[in-house]
């Protein structure tokens, strides 16, 4: 089965790195390269496993992280510096320095963009004419991912794929492959049966195949894209909930 989809939620490799650093609650000036590199590569592998469109810049960043990791693992050689006239201190260059500066610069631009966005929203509330009822002209666009980023969904899929890889099934039962459109219908029925809400992992059978995982995840993305369902996570590390969209007749 081949299915390619690209979402606007991907803002680039630096955005993914900042997400992993914030999630690990580590100092950006002292990044644990080995740990962050492992998590970054795991995320990229999950994206490729699900046949999502991975831009070349993500792969370039992966190579950069591996290069920095290898430099940090090399033994440091003590070199004697012969000083003739003046005493000079020789400082070792941290291989992470350039990456840290890029992350800090990206973070500043991201914060600036958010500030400008808030200013734009505030400016849109200013009118020179007397106040009047503008409700009929307001178009509310609902965020299809509430408190849940695409990276959170990928992390949940990553845990599910690892669980399947570690499972040693006693017997294999073959079944006909189901299309993404048919799976979308099944997810809608599960949400309805759950009273308008169902846990993320309840979308999958007890021992799902990789085909079922990929098909279900892509069907979920399509439902989110068409605003038929939303994803909610009340607190960090809590279950991700798939909810019926508030738009009237969304699930039909």
Short mmCIF file of N, CA and C in Angstrom, two decimals, residues 75-207:
data_model
loop_
_atom_site.label_atom_id
_atom_site.label_comp_id
_atom_site.label_asym_id
_atom_site.label_seq_id
_atom_site.Cartn_x
_atom_site.Cartn_y
_atom_site.Cartn_z
N UNK A 75 38.10 10.59 21.52
CA UNK A 75 38.93 10.96 22.69
C UNK A 75 39.65 12.27 22.43
N UNK A 76 39.70 13.10 23.47
CA UNK A 76 40.36 14.39 23.35
C UNK A 76 41.87 14.23 23.54
N UNK A 77 42.59 14.75 22.57
CA UNK A 77 44.05 14.65 22.62
C UNK A 77 44.62 15.90 23.30
N UNK A 78 45.50 15.66 24.26
CA UNK A 78 46.15 16.78 24.95
C UNK A 78 47.38 17.20 24.14
N UNK A 79 47.34 18.39 23.66
CA UNK A 79 48.44 18.90 22.85
C UNK A 79 49.21 19.96 23.64
N UNK A 80 50.50 19.91 23.53
CA UNK A 80 51.34 20.90 24.19
C UNK A 80 51.52 22.09 23.27
N UNK A 81 51.23 23.25 23.78
CA UNK A 81 51.36 24.48 23.00
C UNK A 81 52.61 25.22 23.46
N UNK A 82 53.53 25.42 22.54
CA UNK A 82 54.78 26.11 22.88
C UNK A 82 54.54 27.61 22.75
N UNK A 83 54.78 28.29 23.83
CA UNK A 83 54.58 29.73 23.87
C UNK A 83 55.94 30.42 23.85
N UNK A 84 56.11 31.28 22.92
CA UNK A 84 57.40 31.96 22.76
C UNK A 84 57.47 33.28 23.51
N UNK A 85 56.50 34.15 23.27
CA UNK A 85 56.55 35.47 23.87
C UNK A 85 55.35 35.73 24.78
N UNK A 86 54.13 35.37 24.31
CA UNK A 86 52.92 35.67 25.07
C UNK A 86 52.23 34.39 25.49
N UNK A 87 51.60 34.42 26.67
CA UNK A 87 50.80 33.27 27.12
C UNK A 87 49.46 33.34 26.45
N UNK A 88 49.06 32.26 25.81
CA UNK A 88 47.78 32.22 25.09
C UNK A 88 46.99 31.00 25.54
N UNK A 89 45.71 31.20 25.84
CA UNK A 89 44.82 30.11 26.24
C UNK A 89 44.20 29.49 24.99
N UNK A 90 44.30 28.18 24.88
CA UNK A 90 43.72 27.47 23.75
C UNK A 90 42.40 26.86 24.20
N UNK A 91 41.30 27.33 23.66
CA UNK A 91 39.97 26.85 24.04
C UNK A 91 39.47 25.82 23.02
N UNK A 92 38.95 24.72 23.54
CA UNK A 92 38.37 23.71 22.67
C UNK A 92 36.99 24.17 22.21
N UNK A 93 36.73 23.96 20.94
CA UNK A 93 35.44 24.35 20.37
C UNK A 93 34.44 23.22 20.57
N UNK A 94 33.33 23.54 21.17
CA UNK A 94 32.26 22.57 21.40
C UNK A 94 31.57 22.27 20.06
N UNK A 95 31.53 21.00 19.62
CA UNK A 95 30.89 20.68 18.34
C UNK A 95 29.42 21.07 18.29
N UNK A 96 28.80 21.25 19.48
CA UNK A 96 27.38 21.60 19.52
C UNK A 96 27.13 23.09 19.35
N UNK A 97 28.19 23.91 19.41
CA UNK A 97 28.03 25.36 19.48
C UNK A 97 27.23 25.91 18.30
N UNK A 98 27.59 25.51 17.09
CA UNK A 98 26.90 26.04 15.90
C UNK A 98 25.42 25.66 15.92
N UNK A 99 25.11 24.41 16.30
CA UNK A 99 23.72 23.97 16.36
C UNK A 99 22.96 24.75 17.42
N UNK A 100 23.59 24.99 18.58
CA UNK A 100 22.94 25.74 19.66
C UNK A 100 22.59 27.15 19.19
N UNK A 101 23.52 27.79 18.48
CA UNK A 101 23.26 29.14 17.98
C UNK A 101 22.11 29.15 16.98
N UNK A 102 22.05 28.12 16.13
CA UNK A 102 20.94 28.02 15.16
C UNK A 102 19.61 27.84 15.87
N UNK A 103 19.61 27.00 16.92
CA UNK A 103 18.38 26.77 17.67
C UNK A 103 17.93 28.04 18.39
N UNK A 104 18.89 28.77 18.98
CA UNK A 104 18.54 30.00 19.68
C UNK A 104 17.99 31.05 18.72
N UNK A 105 18.62 31.15 17.55
CA UNK A 105 18.14 32.11 16.55
C UNK A 105 16.75 31.73 16.05
N UNK A 106 16.54 30.42 15.80
CA UNK A 106 15.23 29.96 15.35
C UNK A 106 14.17 30.22 16.41
N UNK A 107 14.55 29.97 17.69
CA UNK A 107 13.61 30.18 18.78
C UNK A 107 13.22 31.66 18.90
N UNK A 108 14.22 32.56 18.69
CA UNK A 108 13.92 33.99 18.74
C UNK A 108 12.96 34.39 17.62
N UNK A 109 13.21 33.90 16.41
CA UNK A 109 12.33 34.22 15.30
C UNK A 109 10.93 33.65 15.53
N UNK A 110 10.87 32.45 16.12
CA UNK A 110 9.57 31.84 16.38
C UNK A 110 8.79 32.65 17.41
N UNK A 111 9.48 33.11 18.46
CA UNK A 111 8.81 33.94 19.47
C UNK A 111 8.38 35.27 18.88
N UNK A 112 9.22 35.83 18.00
CA UNK A 112 8.87 37.09 17.36
C UNK A 112 7.65 36.91 16.46
N UNK A 113 7.61 35.79 15.72
CA UNK A 113 6.47 35.53 14.86
C UNK A 113 5.18 35.39 15.67
N UNK A 114 5.30 34.74 16.84
CA UNK A 114 4.13 34.57 17.70
C UNK A 114 3.68 35.93 18.25
N UNK A 115 4.64 36.79 18.59
CA UNK A 115 4.30 38.13 19.07
C UNK A 115 3.59 38.94 17.99
N UNK A 116 4.11 38.85 16.76
CA UNK A 116 3.48 39.56 15.65
C UNK A 116 2.08 39.02 15.38
N UNK A 117 1.92 37.69 15.53
CA UNK A 117 0.61 37.08 15.31
C UNK A 117 -0.40 37.59 16.35
N UNK A 118 0.07 37.68 17.61
CA UNK A 118 -0.81 38.20 18.66
C UNK A 118 -1.15 39.67 18.42
N UNK A 119 -0.17 40.44 17.95
CA UNK A 119 -0.41 41.84 17.64
C UNK A 119 -1.43 41.98 16.49
N UNK A 120 -1.31 41.07 15.52
CA UNK A 120 -2.25 41.09 14.39
C UNK A 120 -3.66 40.79 14.87
N UNK A 121 -3.78 39.79 15.76
CA UNK A 121 -5.09 39.45 16.30
C UNK A 121 -5.67 40.62 17.08
N UNK A 122 -4.81 41.28 17.91
CA UNK A 122 -5.28 42.44 18.66
C UNK A 122 -5.66 43.59 17.75
N UNK A 123 -4.88 43.80 16.69
CA UNK A 123 -5.16 44.90 15.76
C UNK A 123 -6.47 44.65 15.02
N UNK A 124 -6.78 43.40 14.76
CA UNK A 124 -8.02 43.08 14.05
C UNK A 124 -9.25 43.39 14.89
N UNK A 125 -9.04 43.57 16.20
CA UNK A 125 -10.16 43.89 17.07
C UNK A 125 -10.42 45.40 17.18
N UNK A 126 -9.59 46.18 16.52
CA UNK A 126 -9.73 47.64 16.59
C UNK A 126 -10.49 48.15 15.37
N UNK A 127 -11.56 48.87 15.60
CA UNK A 127 -12.38 49.43 14.52
C UNK A 127 -12.57 50.93 14.76
N UNK A 128 -12.61 51.67 13.67
CA UNK A 128 -12.82 53.12 13.79
C UNK A 128 -14.29 53.50 13.78
N UNK A 129 -15.11 52.59 13.38
CA UNK A 129 -16.54 52.88 13.35
C UNK A 129 -17.19 52.41 14.65
N UNK A 130 -18.40 52.93 14.96
CA UNK A 130 -19.08 52.51 16.19
C UNK A 130 -19.27 51.00 16.23
N UNK A 131 -19.27 50.48 17.46
CA UNK A 131 -19.42 49.04 17.63
C UNK A 131 -20.77 48.56 17.12
N UNK A 132 -20.75 47.43 16.47
CA UNK A 132 -21.99 46.82 16.00
C UNK A 132 -21.81 45.31 16.01
N UNK A 133 -22.90 44.61 15.82
CA UNK A 133 -22.88 43.15 15.86
C UNK A 133 -22.27 42.59 14.58
N UNK A 134 -21.08 42.01 14.71
CA UNK A 134 -20.40 41.43 13.55
C UNK A 134 -20.43 39.91 13.57
N UNK A 135 -21.22 39.35 14.48
CA UNK A 135 -21.27 37.89 14.61
C UNK A 135 -21.57 37.17 13.29
N UNK A 136 -22.50 37.68 12.46
CA UNK A 136 -22.80 36.97 11.19
C UNK A 136 -21.61 36.90 10.25
N UNK A 137 -20.61 37.77 10.44
CA UNK A 137 -19.48 37.80 9.52
C UNK A 137 -18.25 37.09 10.06
N UNK A 138 -18.33 36.63 11.31
CA UNK A 138 -17.18 35.98 11.94
C UNK A 138 -17.16 34.51 11.54
N UNK A 139 -16.03 34.09 11.04
CA UNK A 139 -15.86 32.69 10.65
C UNK A 139 -14.83 32.04 11.58
N UNK A 140 -15.31 31.17 12.42
CA UNK A 140 -14.43 30.51 13.38
C UNK A 140 -13.85 29.24 12.78
N UNK A 141 -12.54 29.20 12.73
CA UNK A 141 -11.87 28.02 12.24
C UNK A 141 -11.34 27.23 13.43
N UNK A 142 -11.84 26.04 13.61
CA UNK A 142 -11.47 25.24 14.77
C UNK A 142 -10.16 24.52 14.53
N UNK A 143 -9.30 24.57 15.53
CA UNK A 143 -8.03 23.88 15.45
C UNK A 143 -8.26 22.37 15.49
N UNK A 144 -7.78 21.66 14.46
CA UNK A 144 -8.05 20.22 14.37
C UNK A 144 -7.22 19.40 15.35
N UNK A 145 -6.23 20.01 15.98
CA UNK A 145 -5.44 19.30 16.99
C UNK A 145 -5.41 20.16 18.25
N UNK A 146 -6.23 19.83 19.23
CA UNK A 146 -6.32 20.60 20.47
C UNK A 146 -5.35 20.03 21.49
N UNK A 147 -4.36 20.86 21.86
CA UNK A 147 -3.37 20.46 22.87
C UNK A 147 -2.58 19.23 22.46
N UNK A 148 -2.66 18.83 21.20
CA UNK A 148 -1.93 17.65 20.73
C UNK A 148 -1.23 18.03 19.43
N UNK A 149 0.11 17.94 19.39
CA UNK A 149 0.84 18.24 18.18
C UNK A 149 1.00 16.96 17.36
N UNK A 150 1.38 17.13 16.11
CA UNK A 150 1.59 15.96 15.26
C UNK A 150 2.70 15.10 15.81
N UNK A 151 3.69 15.75 16.47
CA UNK A 151 4.78 14.98 17.07
C UNK A 151 4.27 14.08 18.20
N UNK A 152 3.24 14.56 18.95
CA UNK A 152 2.66 13.73 20.01
C UNK A 152 2.00 12.50 19.42
N UNK A 153 1.29 12.67 18.30
CA UNK A 153 0.65 11.53 17.64
C UNK A 153 1.72 10.56 17.12
N UNK A 154 2.81 11.10 16.55
CA UNK A 154 3.88 10.23 16.06
C UNK A 154 4.53 9.46 17.21
N UNK A 155 4.66 10.13 18.37
CA UNK A 155 5.24 9.45 19.54
C UNK A 155 4.35 8.30 19.99
N UNK A 156 3.03 8.52 19.96
CA UNK A 156 2.09 7.45 20.33
C UNK A 156 2.19 6.30 19.34
N UNK A 157 2.32 6.61 18.03
CA UNK A 157 2.46 5.57 17.02
C UNK A 157 3.77 4.83 17.18
N UNK A 158 4.82 5.56 17.58
CA UNK A 158 6.13 4.95 17.78
C UNK A 158 6.08 3.88 18.86
N UNK A 159 5.38 4.18 19.97
CA UNK A 159 5.24 3.21 21.05
C UNK A 159 4.44 1.99 20.58
N UNK A 160 3.40 2.24 19.76
CA UNK A 160 2.58 1.14 19.27
C UNK A 160 3.38 0.23 18.34
N UNK A 161 4.19 0.84 17.44
CA UNK A 161 5.01 0.06 16.51
C UNK A 161 6.03 -0.78 17.25
N UNK A 162 6.65 -0.20 18.31
CA UNK A 162 7.62 -0.95 19.11
C UNK A 162 6.95 -2.13 19.80
N UNK A 163 5.71 -1.91 20.29
CA UNK A 163 5.00 -2.99 20.98
C UNK A 163 4.70 -4.13 20.01
N UNK A 164 4.35 -3.79 18.77
CA UNK A 164 4.07 -4.82 17.77
C UNK A 164 5.34 -5.58 17.42
N UNK A 165 6.48 -4.84 17.32
CA UNK A 165 7.75 -5.48 16.95
C UNK A 165 8.21 -6.46 18.02
N UNK A 166 7.88 -6.20 19.29
CA UNK A 166 8.30 -7.07 20.39
C UNK A 166 7.35 -8.23 20.63
N UNK A 167 6.20 -8.21 19.96
CA UNK A 167 5.21 -9.27 20.17
C UNK A 167 5.55 -10.48 19.31
N UNK A 168 5.46 -11.64 19.89
CA UNK A 168 5.72 -12.88 19.16
C UNK A 168 4.39 -13.62 19.01
N UNK A 169 3.65 -13.40 17.93
CA UNK A 169 2.33 -14.00 17.79
C UNK A 169 2.40 -15.52 17.66
N UNK A 170 1.43 -16.17 18.29
CA UNK A 170 1.37 -17.63 18.23
C UNK A 170 0.89 -18.09 16.87
N UNK A 171 -0.06 -17.38 16.32
CA UNK A 171 -0.59 -17.74 15.01
C UNK A 171 -0.90 -16.48 14.24
N UNK A 172 -0.87 -16.58 12.92
CA UNK A 172 -1.17 -15.45 12.07
C UNK A 172 -2.50 -15.68 11.35
N UNK A 173 -3.36 -14.69 11.44
CA UNK A 173 -4.66 -14.77 10.79
C UNK A 173 -4.69 -13.75 9.67
N UNK A 174 -4.79 -14.20 8.45
CA UNK A 174 -4.79 -13.27 7.32
C UNK A 174 -6.17 -12.68 7.12
N UNK A 175 -6.22 -11.46 6.63
CA UNK A 175 -7.50 -10.78 6.37
C UNK A 175 -7.32 -9.88 5.16
N UNK A 176 -8.39 -9.55 4.56
CA UNK A 176 -8.34 -8.68 3.39
C UNK A 176 -7.94 -7.28 3.82
N UNK A 177 -7.09 -6.65 3.00
CA UNK A 177 -6.67 -5.29 3.32
C UNK A 177 -7.86 -4.34 3.18
N UNK A 178 -7.92 -3.38 4.09
CA UNK A 178 -9.01 -2.42 4.09
C UNK A 178 -8.48 -1.09 3.59
N UNK A 179 -9.27 -0.38 2.83
CA UNK A 179 -8.85 0.90 2.28
C UNK A 179 -8.91 1.98 3.35
N UNK A 180 -8.24 3.09 3.09
CA UNK A 180 -8.24 4.20 4.04
C UNK A 180 -9.66 4.77 4.17
N UNK A 181 -10.40 4.83 3.07
CA UNK A 181 -11.76 5.35 3.11
C UNK A 181 -12.66 4.47 3.98
N UNK A 182 -12.49 3.15 3.87
CA UNK A 182 -13.29 2.24 4.70
C UNK A 182 -12.89 2.37 6.17
N UNK A 183 -11.58 2.55 6.41
CA UNK A 183 -11.11 2.69 7.79
C UNK A 183 -11.63 3.99 8.41
N UNK A 184 -11.74 5.04 7.61
CA UNK A 184 -12.31 6.30 8.10
C UNK A 184 -13.73 6.09 8.60
N UNK A 185 -14.51 5.28 7.85
CA UNK A 185 -15.87 4.98 8.27
C UNK A 185 -15.90 4.21 9.58
N UNK A 186 -14.97 3.25 9.73
CA UNK A 186 -14.91 2.46 10.96
C UNK A 186 -14.55 3.34 12.16
N UNK A 187 -13.61 4.29 11.96
CA UNK A 187 -13.24 5.19 13.06
C UNK A 187 -14.42 6.05 13.46
N UNK A 188 -15.17 6.54 12.48
CA UNK A 188 -16.35 7.36 12.79
C UNK A 188 -17.35 6.56 13.62
N UNK A 189 -17.53 5.28 13.29
CA UNK A 189 -18.45 4.44 14.03
C UNK A 189 -17.95 4.21 15.46
N UNK A 190 -16.62 4.04 15.63
CA UNK A 190 -16.06 3.86 16.97
C UNK A 190 -16.27 5.10 17.83
N UNK A 191 -16.10 6.27 17.23
CA UNK A 191 -16.30 7.51 17.97
C UNK A 191 -17.76 7.65 18.38
N UNK A 192 -18.67 7.36 17.45
CA UNK A 192 -20.11 7.43 17.76
C UNK A 192 -20.47 6.45 18.86
N UNK A 193 -19.95 5.21 18.76
CA UNK A 193 -20.26 4.18 19.75
C UNK A 193 -19.73 4.56 21.13
N UNK A 194 -18.66 5.35 21.17
CA UNK A 194 -18.09 5.78 22.44
C UNK A 194 -18.72 7.05 22.98
N UNK A 195 -19.85 7.42 22.41
CA UNK A 195 -20.52 8.63 22.89
C UNK A 195 -19.85 9.91 22.42
N UNK A 196 -19.19 9.85 21.29
CA UNK A 196 -18.52 11.03 20.75
C UNK A 196 -17.07 11.15 21.14
N UNK A 197 -16.52 10.11 21.78
CA UNK A 197 -15.13 10.17 22.23
C UNK A 197 -14.57 8.76 22.38
N UNK A 198 -13.32 8.54 21.95
CA UNK A 198 -12.68 7.24 22.06
C UNK A 198 -11.18 7.45 22.26
N UNK A 199 -10.55 6.57 23.04
CA UNK A 199 -9.11 6.68 23.26
C UNK A 199 -8.35 6.31 21.98
N UNK A 200 -7.16 6.91 21.81
CA UNK A 200 -6.36 6.70 20.61
C UNK A 200 -6.04 5.22 20.41
N UNK A 201 -5.60 4.54 21.46
CA UNK A 201 -5.17 3.15 21.32
C UNK A 201 -6.36 2.20 21.13
N UNK A 202 -7.58 2.67 21.40
CA UNK A 202 -8.76 1.83 21.16
C UNK A 202 -9.09 1.73 19.67
N UNK A 203 -8.42 2.52 18.85
CA UNK A 203 -8.64 2.43 17.41
C UNK A 203 -7.99 1.19 16.82
N UNK A 204 -7.09 0.55 17.59
CA UNK A 204 -6.33 -0.58 17.08
C UNK A 204 -6.74 -1.87 17.80
N UNK A 205 -6.61 -2.97 17.10
CA UNK A 205 -6.91 -4.28 17.70
C UNK A 205 -5.83 -4.63 18.72
N UNK A 206 -6.00 -5.74 19.41
CA UNK A 206 -5.07 -6.12 20.48
C UNK A 206 -3.68 -6.39 19.94
N UNK A 207 -3.58 -7.04 18.80
CA UNK A 207 -2.30 -7.33 18.15
C UNK A 207 -2.36 -6.84 16.70
#
